[in-house]
Amino acid sequence: MNKYDVVVIGAGAGGLNTAFEAIGLGKKVALIEKNAPGGECTWSGCIPSKALINIADEIHTAQKYGTVNIDGKEILNKVRELVHTAHQAEAVEVLQEVGIDYIKGYAKFKDTNTLDVEGKEVKGDKIFISTGTSALVPPIKGLDRVNYLTNENIFLLKDLPKSMIVLGGGPIGVELAQAFNRLGVSVKIVEMAETLLVREEKEMALNIQKTLDKEGIEVFTSAKGVEVKEEESGVNLIIDKDGNTSVIKAEKILLALGRKPNLEGFNLEKVGVKYNKKGIQVDDYFETNIPNIYAVGDVVGPYLFSHMGAVQAKQAVKNAFTQTKETVDYSNTSWCTFTHPELARTGMTEEEARAQFGNNIQVFTHKYRDVDRAVVDQKTQGMAKVICDEQGYILGASILGERACEMLGELQIVKSFNIPFYKLQEVIHPYPSYSEILLTMSNDAYDNRK
Ligand SMILES: Cc1cc2nc3c(=O)[nH]c(=O)nc-3n(C[C@H](O)[C@H](O)[C@H](O)COP(=O)(O)OP(=O)(O)OC[C@H]3O[C@@H](n4cnc5c(N)ncnc54)[C@H](O)[C@@H]3O)c2cc1C
Ligand SMILES: NC(=O)c1ccc[n+]([C@@H]2O[C@H](COP(=O)([O-])OP(=O)(O)OC[C@H]3O[C@@H](n4cnc5c(N)ncnc54)[C@H](O)[C@@H]3O)[C@@H](O)[C@H]2O)c1
């Protein structure tokens, strides 16, 4: 029998970071994973999607200057090659080198300190669950008889389809719809909410929607996919828009309808770990209702991002083994949707800030078209918005445009360390750079300070 200080279930972003943190504290660690290490991010999420998006962007730019021959097979092979390259950083040998015992297999609880991994017993003083999520497949009529795509099989395609319906206009749907369309796939996107990317600043989500429309994607909003049928020629989706139904067709359909936590099959009930349909319930320090069983990452939520899994893992391990009792400040959560233009976000939207603070907020905006760097780069689409409280501290910010994701980092420092936004204008920024956008808004905040 193998006995460890820490046993981790799942080697995705949450589990890997948990294992590395615990090794850093000198603990004896086992990491159990049914597949290769890396989880969704490496194999069917961030990495393949960003690889595809970047290739699609390069092709889109090149097409401004001439005709480009698109070889779907080669592009998809390249994406898989890049996935394997990224995977090297978390390969089994790398884990073993730092002292993590990697155990390949499916883990099931036997009791609160013991797991069964396909017949082998593994014991841990503390157990960390990080089993992630799977694509949500709702009970849409006919779906069970259709060969649909999800993030789990789309990157395994041998060639690009001619056409594709993307059902769901959240980040997965929108990022992949744009990338596939830029690679020559004729894409239709169906979203039941009023806009795509419904959680984002409305004007920015609409700006992206307009871009997709201009690039040739048929966007159906306030339209619910209600029935699917597969024929020899492809898939028919029946959509319901304001009570009127119509049919749209394509060779393939991609489901991007949200996620479902992986809670079943490993005896959570047997050991009494509490969960609900959103995921495993933990306290502020990531401990479940069962002492010494912790959970982190997507299976906990509330934000399903690789970087959030990493942040939670760090806190959970520190809380479990040191006197520290720290929790994650979710008001500083940031993310980026990798459309073109990119949409980066931290904290509240203007609407959320107004709902909480009424008119006692300050809103600063600046357009990319008024920035020299954007003008010379011909990247003038987009804007940034920073929302501050009355004292000038950032409540939230969104940036839509070139390099938005990298620029958000600067605002994240100011926000996370509680520095008033107007202080940023004291920092020397190089010219010509996109960060002039932040500098200009900070100057406005300085003029507006109380
Ligand atoms: C298309 C797409 C694009 C995305 N893009 C981004 C992005 O750009 N940026 C970002 O931050 N996030 C992105 N995400 C989200 C990101 O992938 C997830 O937040 C992240 O991978 C979650 O990590 P995790 O460790 O919680 O779960 P997972 O990565 O899902 O890992 C869970 C692991 O547990 C294993 N497992 C489950 N049950 C058991 C068991 N009983 N025994 C053994 N092993 C088990 C699974 O095999 C899996 O490897 C994207 C997601 C998708 C689908
Ligand atoms: N760049 C990134 O960081 C990134 C990229 C992709 C995914 N992710 C993570 O993955 C998570 C899941 O993304 P997602 O896009 O699958 O989920 P989501 O929940 O954000 O979006 C799903 C969308 O599908 C719509 N929908 C549901 N049923 C429908 C129906 N029958 N017809 C039409 N529309 C319907 C919903 O209204 C919703 O807008 C995200 O919350 C995010 O955390 C992150």
Coordinates of C-alpha atoms and ligand atoms in Angstrom, one line a residue:
M1 CA 0.0 0.0 0.0
N2 CA 1.2 3.5 -0.8
K3 CA 0.8 6.2 1.8
Y4 CA 1.2 9.9 1.1
D5 CA 0.8 13.3 2.8
V6 CA -1.1 14.5 -0.2
V7 CA -3.1 12.6 -2.8
V8 CA -4.5 14.6 -5.7
I9 CA -7.2 13.4 -8.0
G10 CA -6.9 14.9 -11.5
A11 CA -3.9 16.3 -13.3
G12 CA -5.4 19.4 -14.9
A13 CA -4.5 23.0 -14.0
G14 CA -6.0 22.6 -10.5
G15 CA -4.5 19.2 -9.7
L16 CA -1.0 19.9 -11.2
N17 CA -0.7 23.2 -9.3
T18 CA -1.8 21.4 -6.1
A19 CA 0.8 18.7 -6.5
F20 CA 3.6 21.3 -7.3
E21 CA 2.6 23.5 -4.3
A22 CA 2.6 20.5 -1.9
I23 CA 6.0 19.2 -3.2
G24 CA 7.3 22.8 -2.6
L25 CA 6.3 22.4 1.0
G26 CA 8.3 19.1 1.2
K27 CA 5.3 16.8 1.3
K28 CA 5.1 13.3 -0.1
V29 CA 2.7 13.6 -3.1
A30 CA 0.8 11.3 -5.4
L31 CA -1.1 12.6 -8.4
I32 CA -3.7 10.3 -9.9
E33 CA -4.9 10.9 -13.4
K34 CA -6.9 8.7 -15.8
N35 CA -5.3 10.2 -18.9
A36 CA -2.0 12.0 -19.6
P37 CA -1.3 15.0 -17.3
G38 CA -2.5 18.3 -18.5
G39 CA -6.3 18.1 -18.3
E40 CA -8.8 20.0 -20.4
C41 CA -6.6 23.1 -20.8
T42 CA -3.8 21.2 -22.5
W43 CA -5.7 18.6 -24.5
S44 CA -9.1 20.1 -25.3
G45 CA -9.3 23.7 -24.0
C46 CA -6.9 26.7 -23.8
I47 CA -3.9 25.3 -25.7
P48 CA -5.5 23.8 -28.9
S49 CA -8.1 26.6 -29.1
K50 CA -5.4 29.3 -28.8
A51 CA -3.2 27.5 -31.3
L52 CA -6.1 27.3 -33.8
I53 CA -7.0 30.9 -33.1
N54 CA -3.5 32.1 -33.8
I55 CA -3.2 30.2 -37.1
A56 CA -6.6 31.5 -38.1
D57 CA -5.5 35.1 -37.3
E58 CA -2.3 34.8 -39.3
I59 CA -4.2 33.5 -42.3
H60 CA -6.8 36.3 -41.9
T61 CA -4.0 38.9 -41.9
A62 CA -2.2 37.4 -44.8
Q63 CA -5.5 37.4 -46.8
K64 CA -5.4 41.2 -46.7
Y65 CA -2.4 41.0 -49.1
G66 CA -3.2 38.1 -51.3
T67 CA -4.8 34.6 -51.7
V68 CA -3.8 32.0 -49.1
N69 CA -4.2 28.3 -49.7
I70 CA -5.7 26.8 -46.6
D71 CA -4.7 23.1 -45.9
G72 CA -7.2 22.0 -43.1
K73 CA -5.4 18.7 -42.5
E74 CA -2.0 20.4 -42.0
I75 CA -3.5 23.1 -39.7
L76 CA -5.2 20.5 -37.5
N77 CA -2.0 18.5 -37.3
K78 CA -0.1 21.6 -36.4
V79 CA -2.5 22.3 -33.6
R80 CA -2.0 18.8 -32.2
E81 CA 1.8 19.2 -32.6
L82 CA 1.6 22.4 -30.5
V83 CA -0.5 20.7 -27.9
H84 CA 2.2 18.0 -27.5
T85 CA 4.9 20.7 -27.3
A86 CA 3.0 22.5 -24.5
H87 CA 2.4 19.2 -22.7
Q88 CA 6.2 18.7 -22.3
A89 CA 6.2 21.1 -19.4
E90 CA 3.9 18.8 -17.4
A91 CA 5.0 15.4 -18.8
V92 CA 5.2 12.4 -16.5
E93 CA 9.0 12.6 -16.4
V94 CA 8.9 16.3 -15.3
L95 CA 6.5 15.4 -12.5
Q96 CA 8.7 12.5 -11.4
E97 CA 11.8 14.6 -11.5
V98 CA 10.4 17.0 -8.9
G99 CA 9.3 14.0 -6.8
I100 CA 5.6 13.7 -7.6
D101 CA 4.4 10.1 -7.8
Y102 CA 2.3 10.0 -10.9
I103 CA -0.3 7.2 -10.8
K104 CA -2.2 6.6 -14.0
G105 CA -5.7 5.3 -13.5
Y106 CA -9.2 6.2 -12.4
A107 CA -9.5 7.0 -8.7
K108 CA -12.5 6.1 -6.5
F109 CA -12.9 6.8 -2.8
K110 CA -12.9 3.7 -0.5
D111 CA -13.0 5.8 2.6
T112 CA -12.1 9.4 3.5
N113 CA -8.3 8.7 3.4
T114 CA -8.2 5.8 0.9
L115 CA -8.6 5.7 -2.9
D116 CA -8.9 2.7 -5.1
V117 CA -7.0 3.2 -8.4
E118 CA -8.0 0.3 -10.6
G119 CA -7.3 -2.2 -7.8
K120 CA -4.4 -0.4 -6.2
E121 CA -4.9 1.2 -2.8
V122 CA -3.5 4.8 -2.3
K123 CA -3.7 6.4 1.1
G124 CA -3.4 10.1 1.8
D125 CA -3.5 12.3 5.0
K126 CA -5.1 14.9 2.9
I127 CA -6.9 14.4 -0.4
F128 CA -7.4 17.1 -3.0
I129 CA -10.1 16.6 -5.6
S130 CA -9.7 18.4 -9.0
T131 CA -11.7 16.4 -11.4
G132 CA -12.8 19.3 -13.7
T133 CA -15.9 19.6 -15.9
S134 CA -17.2 18.1 -19.1
A135 CA -19.2 19.7 -21.9
L136 CA -22.8 20.1 -21.0
V137 CA -25.1 18.2 -23.3
P138 CA -28.7 19.3 -22.5
P139 CA -31.7 17.1 -23.4
I140 CA -32.3 18.8 -26.7
K141 CA -34.7 16.7 -28.9
G142 CA -32.8 14.4 -31.2
L143 CA -29.3 15.3 -29.9
D144 CA -28.7 11.7 -28.6
R145 CA -28.9 10.5 -32.2
V146 CA -26.5 13.1 -33.7
N147 CA -22.8 12.9 -34.1
Y148 CA -22.1 16.2 -32.5
L149 CA -18.8 17.9 -31.7
T150 CA -17.7 19.3 -28.4
N151 CA -14.3 20.7 -27.2
E152 CA -13.4 17.1 -26.5
N153 CA -13.4 15.9 -30.1
I154 CA -13.2 19.0 -32.3
F155 CA -9.5 19.2 -32.1
L156 CA -9.2 15.6 -33.2
L157 CA -10.9 16.2 -36.5
K158 CA -8.8 15.0 -39.5
D159 CA -9.9 17.9 -41.7
L160 CA -11.9 21.1 -41.5
P161 CA -15.6 20.7 -42.3
K162 CA -17.2 22.8 -45.0
S163 CA -19.7 24.3 -42.7
M164 CA -20.5 24.2 -38.9
I165 CA -23.3 25.3 -36.6
V166 CA -21.9 26.5 -33.3
L167 CA -24.6 26.1 -30.6
G168 CA -23.9 28.5 -27.7
G169 CA -22.4 32.0 -27.9
G170 CA -20.3 32.0 -24.7
P171 CA -16.5 32.2 -24.9
I172 CA -16.0 28.6 -26.3
G173 CA -18.6 29.2 -29.0
V174 CA -17.4 32.7 -30.0
E175 CA -13.7 32.0 -30.0
L176 CA -14.0 28.8 -32.0
A177 CA -16.7 30.2 -34.4
Q178 CA -14.4 33.0 -35.4
A179 CA -11.3 30.8 -35.8
F180 CA -13.1 28.1 -37.9
N181 CA -14.8 30.8 -40.0
R182 CA -11.4 32.5 -40.7
L183 CA -10.1 29.1 -41.8
G184 CA -12.8 29.0 -44.5
V185 CA -15.5 27.0 -42.6
S186 CA -18.9 28.6 -43.2
V187 CA -20.1 29.2 -39.6
K188 CA -23.5 29.9 -38.1
I189 CA -23.7 30.7 -34.4
V190 CA -26.9 30.3 -32.3
E191 CA -27.3 31.9 -28.9
M192 CA -30.5 32.1 -26.9
A193 CA -29.5 35.2 -25.0
E194 CA -30.0 38.7 -26.5
T195 CA -26.3 39.0 -27.3
L196 CA -23.2 36.8 -27.6
L197 CA -20.8 36.8 -24.6
V198 CA -23.7 37.8 -22.4
R199 CA -21.6 38.4 -19.2
E200 CA -19.4 41.1 -20.8
E201 CA -19.9 44.8 -21.2
K202 CA -22.8 44.9 -23.6
E203 CA -21.3 47.5 -26.1
M204 CA -18.1 45.4 -26.3
A205 CA -20.0 42.1 -26.8
L206 CA -22.0 43.8 -29.6
N207 CA -18.8 45.1 -31.2
I208 CA -17.5 41.5 -31.4
Q209 CA -20.9 40.4 -32.7
K210 CA -20.6 43.0 -35.5
T211 CA -17.1 41.9 -36.3
L212 CA -18.2 38.2 -36.6
D213 CA -21.1 39.3 -38.9
K214 CA -18.7 41.4 -41.0
E215 CA -16.4 38.4 -41.4
G216 CA -19.3 36.4 -42.8
I217 CA -20.6 34.4 -39.7
E218 CA -24.4 34.2 -39.5
V219 CA -25.2 35.2 -36.0
F220 CA -28.6 34.2 -34.5
T221 CA -29.3 35.7 -31.1
S222 CA -32.4 35.3 -28.9
A223 CA -32.6 32.0 -30.7
K224 CA -32.8 28.7 -28.9
G225 CA -31.7 25.4 -30.4
V226 CA -34.6 23.1 -29.8
E227 CA -34.2 20.1 -32.0
V228 CA -31.5 18.4 -34.0
K229 CA -31.7 15.9 -36.9
E230 CA -28.8 14.3 -38.8
E231 CA -29.2 13.5 -42.5
E232 CA -26.6 12.2 -44.9
S233 CA -25.9 15.8 -46.0
G234 CA -25.3 17.0 -42.5
V235 CA -27.1 18.4 -39.4
N236 CA -30.4 20.3 -39.3
L237 CA -30.9 22.5 -36.2
I238 CA -34.4 23.8 -35.5
I239 CA -34.2 27.1 -33.7
D240 CA -36.9 28.9 -31.9
K241 CA -36.8 32.7 -32.1
D242 CA -39.6 34.5 -30.3
G243 CA -42.0 31.6 -30.8
N244 CA -41.2 31.2 -34.5
T245 CA -39.2 28.1 -35.6
S246 CA -36.9 27.8 -38.6
V247 CA -34.2 25.3 -39.7
I248 CA -30.5 25.9 -40.2
K249 CA -28.2 23.4 -41.8
A250 CA -24.5 22.6 -41.7
E251 CA -22.1 19.7 -42.1
K252 CA -21.3 19.6 -38.4
I253 CA -22.6 21.0 -35.1
L254 CA -20.4 22.1 -32.2
L255 CA -22.0 22.2 -28.7
A256 CA -20.7 25.0 -26.6
L257 CA -23.5 25.2 -24.1
G258 CA -21.6 25.5 -20.8
R259 CA -20.1 22.9 -18.5
K260 CA -21.1 20.2 -16.1
P261 CA -18.9 19.3 -13.1
N262 CA -17.3 15.8 -13.0
L263 CA -18.9 14.5 -9.8
E264 CA -20.0 11.0 -10.7
G265 CA -18.4 7.6 -10.6
F266 CA -15.8 8.1 -7.9
N267 CA -17.9 7.6 -4.7
L268 CA -18.2 11.1 -3.4
E269 CA -21.5 10.1 -1.8
K270 CA -19.9 7.1 -0.1
V271 CA -17.5 9.4 1.8
G272 CA -20.2 12.0 2.3
V273 CA -18.6 14.9 0.4
K274 CA -21.3 17.5 -0.3
Y275 CA -21.9 18.9 -3.7
N276 CA -24.6 20.5 -5.8
K277 CA -25.2 20.8 -9.5
K278 CA -22.6 23.6 -9.7
G279 CA -19.9 21.5 -8.2
I280 CA -18.2 20.4 -4.9
Q281 CA -19.0 22.6 -2.0
V282 CA -16.0 24.0 -0.1
D283 CA -15.5 26.6 2.6
D284 CA -13.4 29.8 2.0
Y285 CA -10.3 27.7 2.4
F286 CA -11.2 25.0 -0.1
E287 CA -11.9 22.3 2.5
T288 CA -15.1 20.2 1.9
N289 CA -17.5 19.3 4.7
I290 CA -15.2 16.2 5.3
P291 CA -12.0 17.3 7.2
N292 CA -8.9 16.7 5.2
I293 CA -10.7 16.5 1.8
Y294 CA -10.2 19.6 -0.3
A295 CA -11.4 20.5 -3.8
V296 CA -10.1 23.1 -6.3
G297 CA -10.5 24.1 -9.9
D298 CA -13.5 23.9 -12.3
V299 CA -15.1 21.2 -10.2
V300 CA -15.5 23.9 -7.5
G301 CA -16.0 27.0 -9.6
P302 CA -17.3 29.7 -9.5
Y303 CA -14.9 30.8 -12.3
L304 CA -13.8 28.2 -14.8
F305 CA -10.4 29.3 -15.8
S306 CA -7.0 27.6 -15.7
H307 CA -5.4 30.5 -13.8
M308 CA -8.2 30.3 -11.2
G309 CA -7.5 26.6 -10.7
A310 CA -3.9 27.6 -10.1
V311 CA -4.7 30.3 -7.6
Q312 CA -7.1 28.1 -5.7
A313 CA -4.6 25.3 -5.6
K314 CA -1.9 27.6 -4.1
Q315 CA -4.3 28.8 -1.4
A316 CA -5.7 25.4 -0.6
V317 CA -2.3 23.8 0.0
K318 CA -1.1 26.8 2.1
N319 CA -4.3 26.6 4.2
A320 CA -4.0 22.9 4.6
F321 CA -0.4 22.8 5.8
T322 CA 0.5 26.2 7.3
Q323 CA -1.0 28.5 9.9
T324 CA -2.2 30.7 6.9
K325 CA -5.9 31.1 6.5
E326 CA -6.2 32.9 3.2
T327 CA -9.0 32.9 0.7
V328 CA -9.2 34.0 -2.9
D329 CA -10.5 37.6 -3.5
Y330 CA -12.8 36.8 -6.4
S331 CA -13.5 40.5 -7.0
N332 CA -10.0 40.6 -8.6
T333 CA -10.8 37.7 -11.0
S334 CA -9.6 38.5 -14.5
W335 CA -10.0 36.7 -17.8
C336 CA -9.6 37.2 -21.5
T337 CA -11.8 36.1 -24.4
F338 CA -9.4 35.4 -27.3
T339 CA -11.5 36.7 -30.2
H340 CA -10.1 39.3 -32.6
P341 CA -10.2 41.9 -31.2
E342 CA -9.5 40.4 -27.8
L343 CA -11.7 41.2 -24.8
A344 CA -10.1 41.4 -21.5
R345 CA -11.9 41.9 -18.2
T346 CA -11.4 42.3 -14.5
G347 CA -14.0 42.9 -11.8
M348 CA -17.3 44.5 -12.5
T349 CA -19.0 45.7 -15.6
E350 CA -20.4 49.2 -15.6
E351 CA -23.9 47.7 -15.2
E352 CA -22.8 45.6 -12.2
A353 CA -21.1 48.6 -10.6
R354 CA -24.2 50.8 -11.0
A355 CA -26.4 48.1 -9.6
Q356 CA -24.2 48.2 -6.4
F357 CA -23.1 51.8 -6.1
G358 CA -25.7 53.7 -8.1
N359 CA -24.2 56.8 -9.6
N360 CA -21.4 57.0 -7.1
I361 CA -18.9 55.7 -9.6
Q362 CA -16.5 57.2 -12.1
V363 CA -16.3 55.7 -15.6
F364 CA -13.3 56.4 -17.9
T365 CA -13.2 55.3 -21.5
H366 CA -10.7 55.7 -24.4
K367 CA -10.9 54.5 -28.0
Y368 CA -8.1 52.7 -29.9
R369 CA -8.6 55.0 -32.8
D370 CA -7.2 57.8 -30.7
V371 CA -3.9 56.0 -30.0
D372 CA -1.0 56.5 -32.4
R373 CA 0.3 52.9 -32.0
A374 CA -3.1 51.5 -33.0
V375 CA -3.3 53.9 -36.0
V376 CA 0.1 52.9 -37.4
D377 CA -0.6 49.2 -36.8
Q378 CA -4.1 49.6 -38.5
K379 CA -5.6 48.1 -35.3
T380 CA -8.0 50.9 -34.4
Q381 CA -11.0 48.8 -33.5
G382 CA -11.9 48.8 -29.9
M383 CA -12.0 50.7 -26.6
A384 CA -11.2 50.4 -23.0
K385 CA -13.3 51.2 -20.0
V386 CA -12.2 51.6 -16.4
I387 CA -14.8 51.9 -13.6
C388 CA -13.7 53.4 -10.3
D389 CA -15.4 54.1 -7.0
E390 CA -15.7 57.7 -5.8
Q391 CA -12.2 57.5 -4.2
G392 CA -10.6 56.4 -7.5
Y393 CA -10.1 52.7 -6.8
I394 CA -10.8 50.3 -9.7
L395 CA -14.1 48.4 -9.4
G396 CA -13.8 46.8 -12.8
A397 CA -12.3 47.3 -16.3
S398 CA -12.7 45.9 -19.8
I399 CA -10.5 46.3 -22.7
L400 CA -11.5 45.4 -26.2
G401 CA -8.8 45.6 -28.8
E402 CA -5.2 44.7 -29.8
R403 CA -3.1 43.2 -26.9
A404 CA -6.0 43.7 -24.5
C405 CA -5.1 40.6 -22.5
E406 CA -1.5 41.7 -21.9
M407 CA -2.5 45.3 -21.0
L408 CA -5.0 44.1 -18.5
G409 CA -2.0 43.0 -16.3
E410 CA -1.2 46.6 -15.6
L411 CA -4.7 47.3 -14.4
Q412 CA -4.7 44.1 -12.4
I413 CA -1.6 45.3 -10.4
V414 CA -3.3 48.6 -9.6
K415 CA -6.6 47.0 -8.7
S416 CA -5.2 44.0 -6.7
F417 CA -2.8 46.2 -4.7
N418 CA -5.5 48.8 -4.0
I419 CA -3.7 51.7 -5.7
P420 CA -5.9 54.5 -6.9
F421 CA -6.2 54.4 -10.7
Y422 CA -5.1 58.1 -11.0
K423 CA -1.6 57.1 -9.6
L424 CA -0.9 55.2 -12.9
Q425 CA -0.3 58.5 -14.8
E426 CA 2.9 59.0 -12.6
V427 CA 4.4 55.9 -14.3
I428 CA 6.6 56.6 -17.4
H429 CA 5.1 54.6 -20.3
P430 CA 7.0 54.1 -23.6
Y431 CA 5.7 55.7 -26.8
P432 CA 4.2 54.6 -29.1
S433 CA 2.5 51.8 -27.2
Y434 CA -1.0 50.6 -26.7
S435 CA -0.6 51.3 -23.0
E436 CA -1.2 55.0 -23.9
I437 CA -4.9 54.1 -23.6
L438 CA -4.4 53.3 -19.9
L439 CA -2.3 56.4 -19.4
T440 CA -4.8 58.7 -20.9
M441 CA -7.7 57.3 -18.8
S442 CA -5.5 57.6 -15.7
N443 CA -4.8 61.2 -16.6
D444 CA -8.6 61.7 -16.8
A445 CA -8.9 60.1 -13.4
Y446 CA -6.3 62.4 -12.0
D447 CA -8.2 65.4 -13.2
N448 CA -11.3 64.0 -11.7
R449 CA -9.9 63.0 -8.3
K450 CA -11.7 64.2 -5.2
Ligands
LIG1 C1 -12.3 25.3 -25.6 C2 -11.9 25.8 -24.3 C3 -11.0 26.9 -24.2 C4 -10.6 27.4 -23.0 N1 -9.8 28.4 -23.0 C5 -9.3 28.9 -21.8 C6 -8.4 30.0 -21.8 O1 -8.1 30.6 -22.8 N2 -8.0 30.4 -20.6 C7 -8.4 29.8 -19.4 O2 -8.0 30.3 -18.3 N3 -9.3 28.8 -19.4 C8 -9.7 28.3 -20.6 N4 -10.6 27.2 -20.6 C9 -11.0 26.6 -19.3 C10 -9.9 25.7 -18.8 O3 -9.6 24.7 -19.7 C11 -10.3 25.1 -17.4 O4 -10.7 26.1 -16.5 C12 -9.2 24.2 -16.8 O5 -8.7 23.3 -17.7 C13 -9.8 23.5 -15.6 O6 -8.7 22.8 -14.9 P1 -9.1 21.7 -13.8 O7 -7.8 21.2 -13.3 O8 -10.1 22.3 -12.8 O9 -9.9 20.6 -14.6 P2 -9.5 19.7 -15.8 O10 -8.4 20.3 -16.6 O11 -10.7 19.2 -16.5 O12 -8.8 18.4 -15.1 C14 -9.5 17.4 -14.5 C15 -8.7 16.1 -14.7 O13 -9.2 15.1 -13.8 C16 -9.2 13.9 -14.4 N5 -10.1 13.0 -13.7 C17 -11.4 13.3 -13.5 N6 -11.9 12.3 -12.7 C18 -10.9 11.5 -12.4 C19 -10.8 10.4 -11.5 N7 -11.9 9.9 -10.8 N8 -9.6 9.7 -11.5 C20 -8.6 10.2 -12.2 N9 -8.6 11.2 -12.9 C21 -9.8 11.9 -13.0 C22 -9.5 14.2 -15.9 O14 -9.1 13.2 -16.8 C23 -8.8 15.6 -16.1 O15 -7.5 15.4 -16.6 C24 -11.0 26.7 -21.8 C25 -11.9 25.6 -21.9 C26 -12.3 25.1 -23.1 C27 -13.2 23.9 -23.1
LIG2 N1 -10.7 32.5 -23.0 C1 -11.1 31.9 -21.9 O1 -10.7 32.1 -20.8 C2 -12.1 30.8 -22.1 C3 -12.4 30.3 -23.4 C4 -13.4 29.3 -23.5 C5 -14.0 28.8 -22.3 N2 -13.7 29.3 -21.1 C6 -14.3 28.8 -19.9 O2 -15.2 27.8 -20.2 C7 -16.5 28.0 -19.7 C8 -17.6 27.4 -20.5 O3 -17.8 28.2 -21.7 P1 -19.0 28.0 -22.6 O4 -18.9 29.0 -23.7 O5 -19.3 26.5 -23.0 O6 -20.2 28.3 -21.6 P2 -21.1 29.5 -21.3 O7 -22.0 29.1 -20.2 O8 -20.3 30.7 -21.0 O9 -22.0 29.8 -22.6 C9 -22.9 28.9 -23.1 C10 -23.9 29.7 -23.9 O10 -24.9 28.8 -24.5 C11 -26.1 29.4 -24.5 N3 -27.2 28.3 -24.6 C12 -27.5 27.4 -23.7 N4 -28.4 26.6 -24.3 C13 -28.7 27.0 -25.5 C14 -29.6 26.6 -26.5 N5 -30.4 25.5 -26.4 N6 -29.7 27.3 -27.7 C15 -28.9 28.4 -27.8 N7 -28.0 28.9 -26.9 C16 -27.9 28.2 -25.7 C17 -26.2 30.1 -23.2 O11 -27.1 31.2 -23.2 C18 -24.8 30.6 -23.0 O12 -24.6 32.0 -23.5 C19 -16.6 29.5 -19.6 O13 -17.4 29.9 -18.5 C20 -15.1 29.9 -19.3 O14 -14.9 30.0 -17.9 C21 -12.7 30.3 -21.0

